[in-house]
mmCIF file of C-alpha atoms in Angstrom:
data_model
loop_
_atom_site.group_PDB
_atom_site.id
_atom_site.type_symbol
_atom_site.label_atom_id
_atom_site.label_comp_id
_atom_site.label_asym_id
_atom_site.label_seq_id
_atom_site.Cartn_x
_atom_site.Cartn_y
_atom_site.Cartn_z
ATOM 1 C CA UNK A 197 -17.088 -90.256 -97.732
ATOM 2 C CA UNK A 198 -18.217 -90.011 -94.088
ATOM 3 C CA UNK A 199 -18.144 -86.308 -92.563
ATOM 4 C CA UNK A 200 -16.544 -85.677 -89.652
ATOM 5 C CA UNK A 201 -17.993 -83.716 -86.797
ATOM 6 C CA UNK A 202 -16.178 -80.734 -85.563
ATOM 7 C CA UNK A 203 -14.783 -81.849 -81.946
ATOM 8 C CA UNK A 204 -15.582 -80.133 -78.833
ATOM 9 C CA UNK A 205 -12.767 -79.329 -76.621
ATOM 10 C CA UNK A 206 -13.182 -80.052 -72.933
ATOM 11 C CA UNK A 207 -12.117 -76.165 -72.499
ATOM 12 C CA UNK A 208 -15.325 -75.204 -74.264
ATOM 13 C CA UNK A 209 -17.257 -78.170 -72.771
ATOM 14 C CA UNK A 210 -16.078 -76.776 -69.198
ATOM 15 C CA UNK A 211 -16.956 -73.194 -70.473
ATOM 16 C CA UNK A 212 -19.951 -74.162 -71.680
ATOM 17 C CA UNK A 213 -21.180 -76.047 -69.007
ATOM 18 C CA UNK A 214 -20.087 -73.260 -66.327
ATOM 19 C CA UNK A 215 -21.740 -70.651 -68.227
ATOM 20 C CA UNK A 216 -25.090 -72.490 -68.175
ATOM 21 C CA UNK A 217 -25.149 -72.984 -64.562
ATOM 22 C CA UNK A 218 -23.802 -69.009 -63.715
ATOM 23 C CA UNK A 219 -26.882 -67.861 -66.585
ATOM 24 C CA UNK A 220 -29.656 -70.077 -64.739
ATOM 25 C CA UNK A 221 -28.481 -68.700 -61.474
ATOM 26 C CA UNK A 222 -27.690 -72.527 -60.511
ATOM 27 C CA UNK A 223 -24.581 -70.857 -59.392
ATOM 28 C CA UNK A 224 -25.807 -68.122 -57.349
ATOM 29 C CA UNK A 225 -24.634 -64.370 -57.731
ATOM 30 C CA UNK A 226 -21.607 -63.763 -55.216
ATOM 31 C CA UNK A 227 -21.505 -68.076 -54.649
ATOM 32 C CA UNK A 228 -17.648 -68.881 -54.207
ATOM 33 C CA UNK A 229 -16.344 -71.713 -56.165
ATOM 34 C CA UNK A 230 -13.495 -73.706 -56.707
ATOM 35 C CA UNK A 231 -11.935 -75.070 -59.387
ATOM 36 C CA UNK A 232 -11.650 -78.566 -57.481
ATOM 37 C CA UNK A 233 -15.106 -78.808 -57.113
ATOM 38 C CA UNK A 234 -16.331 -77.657 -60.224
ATOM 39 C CA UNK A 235 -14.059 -80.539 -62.173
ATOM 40 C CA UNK A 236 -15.584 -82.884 -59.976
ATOM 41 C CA UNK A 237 -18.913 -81.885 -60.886
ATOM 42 C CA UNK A 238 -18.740 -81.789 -64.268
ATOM 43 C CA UNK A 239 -15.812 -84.959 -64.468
ATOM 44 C CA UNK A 240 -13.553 -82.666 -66.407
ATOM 45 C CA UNK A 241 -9.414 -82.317 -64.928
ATOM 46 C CA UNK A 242 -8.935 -79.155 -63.577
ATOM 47 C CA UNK A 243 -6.746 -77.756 -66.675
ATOM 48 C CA UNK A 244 -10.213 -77.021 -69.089
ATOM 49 C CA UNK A 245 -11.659 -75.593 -65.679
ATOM 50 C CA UNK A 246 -8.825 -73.234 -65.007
ATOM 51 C CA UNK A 247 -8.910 -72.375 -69.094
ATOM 52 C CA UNK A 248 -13.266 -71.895 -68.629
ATOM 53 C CA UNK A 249 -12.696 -69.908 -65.301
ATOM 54 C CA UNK A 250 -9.757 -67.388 -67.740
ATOM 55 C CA UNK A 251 -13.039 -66.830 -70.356
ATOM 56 C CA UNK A 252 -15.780 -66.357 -67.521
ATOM 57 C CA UNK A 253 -13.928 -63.297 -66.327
ATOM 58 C CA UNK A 254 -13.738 -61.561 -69.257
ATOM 59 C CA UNK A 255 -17.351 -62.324 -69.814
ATOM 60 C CA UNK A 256 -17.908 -60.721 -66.737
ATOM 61 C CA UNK A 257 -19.694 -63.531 -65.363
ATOM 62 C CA UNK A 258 -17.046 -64.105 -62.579
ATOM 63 C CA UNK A 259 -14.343 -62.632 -60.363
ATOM 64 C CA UNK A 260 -11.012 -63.896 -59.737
ATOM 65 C CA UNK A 261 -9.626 -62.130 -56.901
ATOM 66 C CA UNK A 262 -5.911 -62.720 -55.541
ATOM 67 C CA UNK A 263 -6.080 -64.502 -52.113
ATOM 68 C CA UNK A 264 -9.305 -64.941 -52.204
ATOM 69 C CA UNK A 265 -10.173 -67.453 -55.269
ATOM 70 C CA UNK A 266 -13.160 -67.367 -57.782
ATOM 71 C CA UNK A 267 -16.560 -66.089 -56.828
ATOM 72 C CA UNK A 268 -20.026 -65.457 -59.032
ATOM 73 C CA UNK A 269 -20.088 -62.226 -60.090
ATOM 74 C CA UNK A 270 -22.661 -60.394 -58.661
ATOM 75 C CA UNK A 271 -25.742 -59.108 -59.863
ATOM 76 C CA UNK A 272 -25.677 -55.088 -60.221
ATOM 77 C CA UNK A 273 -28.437 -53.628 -60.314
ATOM 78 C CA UNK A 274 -26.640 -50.515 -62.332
ATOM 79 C CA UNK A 275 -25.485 -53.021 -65.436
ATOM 80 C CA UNK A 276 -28.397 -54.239 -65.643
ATOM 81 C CA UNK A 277 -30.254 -50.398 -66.339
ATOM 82 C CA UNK A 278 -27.298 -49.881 -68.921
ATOM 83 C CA UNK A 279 -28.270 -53.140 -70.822
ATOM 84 C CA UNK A 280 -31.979 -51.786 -70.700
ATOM 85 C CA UNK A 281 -31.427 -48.685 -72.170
ATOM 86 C CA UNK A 282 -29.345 -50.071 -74.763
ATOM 87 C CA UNK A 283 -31.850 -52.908 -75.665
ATOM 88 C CA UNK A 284 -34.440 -49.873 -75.677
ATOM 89 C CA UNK A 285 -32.438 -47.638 -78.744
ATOM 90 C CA UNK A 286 -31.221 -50.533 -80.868
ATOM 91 C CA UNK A 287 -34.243 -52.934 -80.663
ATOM 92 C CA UNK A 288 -36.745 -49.986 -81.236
ATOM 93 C CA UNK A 289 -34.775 -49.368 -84.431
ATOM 94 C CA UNK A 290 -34.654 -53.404 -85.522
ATOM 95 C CA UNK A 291 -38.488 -53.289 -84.784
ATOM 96 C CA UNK A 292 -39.340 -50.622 -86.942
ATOM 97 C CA UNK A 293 -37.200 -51.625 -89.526
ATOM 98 C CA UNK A 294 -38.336 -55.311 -89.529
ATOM 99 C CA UNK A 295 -42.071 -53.441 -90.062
ATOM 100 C CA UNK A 296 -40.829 -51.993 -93.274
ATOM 101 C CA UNK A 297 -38.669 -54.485 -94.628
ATOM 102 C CA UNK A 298 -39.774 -58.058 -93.293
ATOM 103 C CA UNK A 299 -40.642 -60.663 -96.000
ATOM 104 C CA UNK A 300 -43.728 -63.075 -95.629
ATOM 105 C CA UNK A 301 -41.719 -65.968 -94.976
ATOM 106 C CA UNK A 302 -39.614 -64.092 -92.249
ATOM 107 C CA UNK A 303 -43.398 -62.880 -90.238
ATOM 108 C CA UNK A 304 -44.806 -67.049 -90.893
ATOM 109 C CA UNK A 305 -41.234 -67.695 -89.019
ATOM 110 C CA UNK A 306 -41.982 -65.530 -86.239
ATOM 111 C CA UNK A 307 -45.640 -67.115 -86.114
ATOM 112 C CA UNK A 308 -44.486 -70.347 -85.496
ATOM 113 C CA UNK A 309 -41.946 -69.252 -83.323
ATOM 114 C CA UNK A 310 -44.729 -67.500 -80.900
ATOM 115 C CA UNK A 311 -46.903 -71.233 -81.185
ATOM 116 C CA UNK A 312 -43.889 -72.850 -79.735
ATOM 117 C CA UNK A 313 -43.293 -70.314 -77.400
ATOM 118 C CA UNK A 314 -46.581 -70.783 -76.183
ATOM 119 C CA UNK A 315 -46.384 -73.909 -75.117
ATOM 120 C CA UNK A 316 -43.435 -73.831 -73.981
ATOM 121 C CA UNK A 317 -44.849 -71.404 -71.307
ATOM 122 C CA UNK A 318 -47.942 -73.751 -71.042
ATOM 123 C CA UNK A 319 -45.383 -76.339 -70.108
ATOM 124 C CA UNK A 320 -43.508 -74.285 -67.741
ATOM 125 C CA UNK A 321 -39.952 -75.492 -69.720
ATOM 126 C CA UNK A 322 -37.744 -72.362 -68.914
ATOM 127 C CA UNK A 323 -34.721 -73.462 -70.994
ATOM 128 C CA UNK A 324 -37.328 -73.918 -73.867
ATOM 129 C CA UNK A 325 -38.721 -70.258 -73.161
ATOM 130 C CA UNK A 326 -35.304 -68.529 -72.985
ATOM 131 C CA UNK A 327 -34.277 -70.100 -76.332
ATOM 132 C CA UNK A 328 -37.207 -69.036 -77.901
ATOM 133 C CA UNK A 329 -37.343 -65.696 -76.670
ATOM 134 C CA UNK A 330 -33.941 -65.254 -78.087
ATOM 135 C CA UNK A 331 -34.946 -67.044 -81.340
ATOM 136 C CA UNK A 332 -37.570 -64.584 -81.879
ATOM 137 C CA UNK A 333 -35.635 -61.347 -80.788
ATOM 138 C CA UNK A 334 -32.926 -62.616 -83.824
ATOM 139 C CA UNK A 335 -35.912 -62.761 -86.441
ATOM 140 C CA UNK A 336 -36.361 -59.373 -86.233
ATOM 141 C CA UNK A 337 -33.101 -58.549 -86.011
ATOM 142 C CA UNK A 338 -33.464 -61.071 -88.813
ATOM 143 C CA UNK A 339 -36.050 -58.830 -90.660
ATOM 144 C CA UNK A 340 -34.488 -55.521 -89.888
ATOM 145 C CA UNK A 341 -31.137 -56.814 -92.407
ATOM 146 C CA UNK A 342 -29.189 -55.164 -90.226
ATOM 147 C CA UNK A 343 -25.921 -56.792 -89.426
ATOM 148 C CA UNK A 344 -23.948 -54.540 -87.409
ATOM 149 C CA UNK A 345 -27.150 -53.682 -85.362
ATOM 150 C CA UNK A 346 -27.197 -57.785 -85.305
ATOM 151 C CA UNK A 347 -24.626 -58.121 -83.295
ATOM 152 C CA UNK A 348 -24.622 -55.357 -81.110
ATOM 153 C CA UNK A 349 -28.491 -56.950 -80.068
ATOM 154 C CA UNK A 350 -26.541 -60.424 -80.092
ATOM 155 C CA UNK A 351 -24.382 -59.361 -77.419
ATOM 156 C CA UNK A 352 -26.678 -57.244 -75.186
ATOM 157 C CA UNK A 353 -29.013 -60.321 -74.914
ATOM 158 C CA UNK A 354 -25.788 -61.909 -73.833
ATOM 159 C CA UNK A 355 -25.313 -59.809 -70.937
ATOM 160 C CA UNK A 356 -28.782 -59.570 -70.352
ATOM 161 C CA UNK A 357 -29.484 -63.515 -70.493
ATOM 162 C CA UNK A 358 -28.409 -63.635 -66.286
ATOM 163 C CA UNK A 359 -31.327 -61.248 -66.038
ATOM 164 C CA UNK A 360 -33.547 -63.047 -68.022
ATOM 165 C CA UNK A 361 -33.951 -66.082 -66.150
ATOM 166 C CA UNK A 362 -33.993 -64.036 -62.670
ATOM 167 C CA UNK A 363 -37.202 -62.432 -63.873
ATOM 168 C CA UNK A 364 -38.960 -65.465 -65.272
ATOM 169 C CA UNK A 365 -39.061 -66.033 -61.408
ATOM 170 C CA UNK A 366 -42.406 -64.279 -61.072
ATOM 171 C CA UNK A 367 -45.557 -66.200 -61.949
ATOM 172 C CA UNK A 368 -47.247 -65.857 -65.068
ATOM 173 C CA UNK A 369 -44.439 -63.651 -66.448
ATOM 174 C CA UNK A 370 -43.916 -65.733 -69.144
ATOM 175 C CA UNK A 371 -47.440 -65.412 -70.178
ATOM 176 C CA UNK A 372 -47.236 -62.161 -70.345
ATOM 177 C CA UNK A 373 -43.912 -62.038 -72.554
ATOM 178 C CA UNK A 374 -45.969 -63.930 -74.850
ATOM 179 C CA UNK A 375 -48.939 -61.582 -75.426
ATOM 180 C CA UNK A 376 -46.060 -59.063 -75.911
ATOM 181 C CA UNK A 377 -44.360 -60.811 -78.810
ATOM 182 C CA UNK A 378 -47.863 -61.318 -80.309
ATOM 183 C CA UNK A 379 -48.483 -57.175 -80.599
ATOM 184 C CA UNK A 380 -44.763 -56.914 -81.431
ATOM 185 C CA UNK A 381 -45.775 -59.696 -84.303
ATOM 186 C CA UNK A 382 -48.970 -57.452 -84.931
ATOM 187 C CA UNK A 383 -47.188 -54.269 -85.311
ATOM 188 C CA UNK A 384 -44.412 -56.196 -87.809
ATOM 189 C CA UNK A 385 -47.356 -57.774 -90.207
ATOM 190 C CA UNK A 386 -49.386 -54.584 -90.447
ATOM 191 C CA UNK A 387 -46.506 -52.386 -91.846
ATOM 192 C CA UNK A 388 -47.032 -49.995 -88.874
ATOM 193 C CA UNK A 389 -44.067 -48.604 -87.748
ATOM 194 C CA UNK A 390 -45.541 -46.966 -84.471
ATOM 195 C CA UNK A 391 -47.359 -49.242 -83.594
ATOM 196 C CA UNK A 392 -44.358 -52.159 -83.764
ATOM 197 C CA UNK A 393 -41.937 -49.964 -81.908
ATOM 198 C CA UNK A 394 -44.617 -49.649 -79.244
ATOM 199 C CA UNK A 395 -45.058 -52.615 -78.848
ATOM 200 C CA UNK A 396 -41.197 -53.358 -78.301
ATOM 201 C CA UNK A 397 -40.947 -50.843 -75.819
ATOM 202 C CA UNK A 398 -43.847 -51.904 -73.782
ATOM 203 C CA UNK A 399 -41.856 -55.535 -74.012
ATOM 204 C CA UNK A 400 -39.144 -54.329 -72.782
ATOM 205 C CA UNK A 401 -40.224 -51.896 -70.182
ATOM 206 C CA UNK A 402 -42.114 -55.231 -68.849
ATOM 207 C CA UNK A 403 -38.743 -57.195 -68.587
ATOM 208 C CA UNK A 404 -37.390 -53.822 -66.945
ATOM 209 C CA UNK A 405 -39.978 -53.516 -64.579
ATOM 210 C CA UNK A 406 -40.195 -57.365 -63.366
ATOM 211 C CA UNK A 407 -35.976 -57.950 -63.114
ATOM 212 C CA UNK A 408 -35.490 -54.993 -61.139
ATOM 213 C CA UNK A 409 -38.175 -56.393 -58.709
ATOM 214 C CA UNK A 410 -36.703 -59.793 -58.806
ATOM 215 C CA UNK A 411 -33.511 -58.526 -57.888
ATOM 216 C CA UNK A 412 -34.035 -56.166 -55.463
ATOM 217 C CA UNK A 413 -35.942 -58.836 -53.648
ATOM 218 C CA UNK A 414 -33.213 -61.276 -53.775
#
């Protein structure tokens, strides 16, 4: 018997589709938009864009303001600090659990993660880079068998996704991030507790360090 595929809703496909273009700041922070033209643009009726638009705002990824219509939500400089120091306590704690408990097939899985992640900075594919990145952040989270902390990390790599591709922005960044995951990688396969949640922090101070310059330039 043939399986059926779930099907996609256009309300999700608008969402969806939206979403993608507010996270890779193809919509700009503070853009205005319209629901016209963003049906138009993605060939969808205006009902799924008006249903997308309803989610967006409670994702905090636009504002809907009486009078005025829809804009981009900005980019605050303050959220983004909160998301830090959130990322900071929880992913510490994943990091250093994931050094204790990880399995060997759970470190080989973050090895070939890194390889791919690798050339997906060689090849400059951002999309690639981003999915990666958050591949490897849910491996430890992964390793840490942690499933509460799992989706606490799940949704501060949400909000911090916008941020993400703002600071991939500045050359050779991505580079960087991946010499990072290597020592985090390091610090998991030795069994070194310190040594892993170093690592981490130095990863995310990094990311810190190179959004807030992004954004204040912008």
């Amino acid at each position: 018997m043939k399986t059926v595929g779930k099907r996609v809703s256009l309300r999700d496909t608008a969402y969806d589709e939206i979403r993608k273009l507010i996270v890779t700041c193809e919509l700009r922070p503070g853009q205005p938009l319209t629901v016209t033209d963003l049906a138009e643009a993605l060939n969808i009726g205006r009902t799924p864009v008006i249903q997308a638009i309803d989610r967006l705002a409670v994702d905090g990824l636009v504002d809907v303001m009486p009078r005025k219509g829809i804009v981009v939500s900005p980019v605050s400089l303050d959220d983004f600090m909160e998301v830090v120091e959130m990322r900071m306590v929880n992913e510490t704690a994943a990091v250093r659990w994931a050094a204790e408990r990880a399995s060997r097939a759970e470190i080989a899985m973050m090895e070939a993660n890194l390889a791919a992640i690798w050339q997906a900075a060689k090849d400059r594919n951002i999309e690639e880079f981003i999915s990666l990145d958050r591949d490897f952040h849910r491996l430890i989270t992964q390793s840490a068998s942690n499933r509460i902390l799992g989706d606490v990390l799940s949704s501060l790599h949400d909000k911090a996704l916008r941020f993400w591709f703002i600071s991939l922005k500045a050359p050779d960044h991505n580079i960087r991030v991946c010499e990072q995951h290597a020592a985090v990688i390091e610090g998991i396969k030795s069994g070194n507790l310190d040594v892993a949640e170093k690592a981490m922090r130095e990863h995310i101070a990094s990311f810190q360090m190179n959004a807030t310059s992004q954004i204040m330039r912008a």
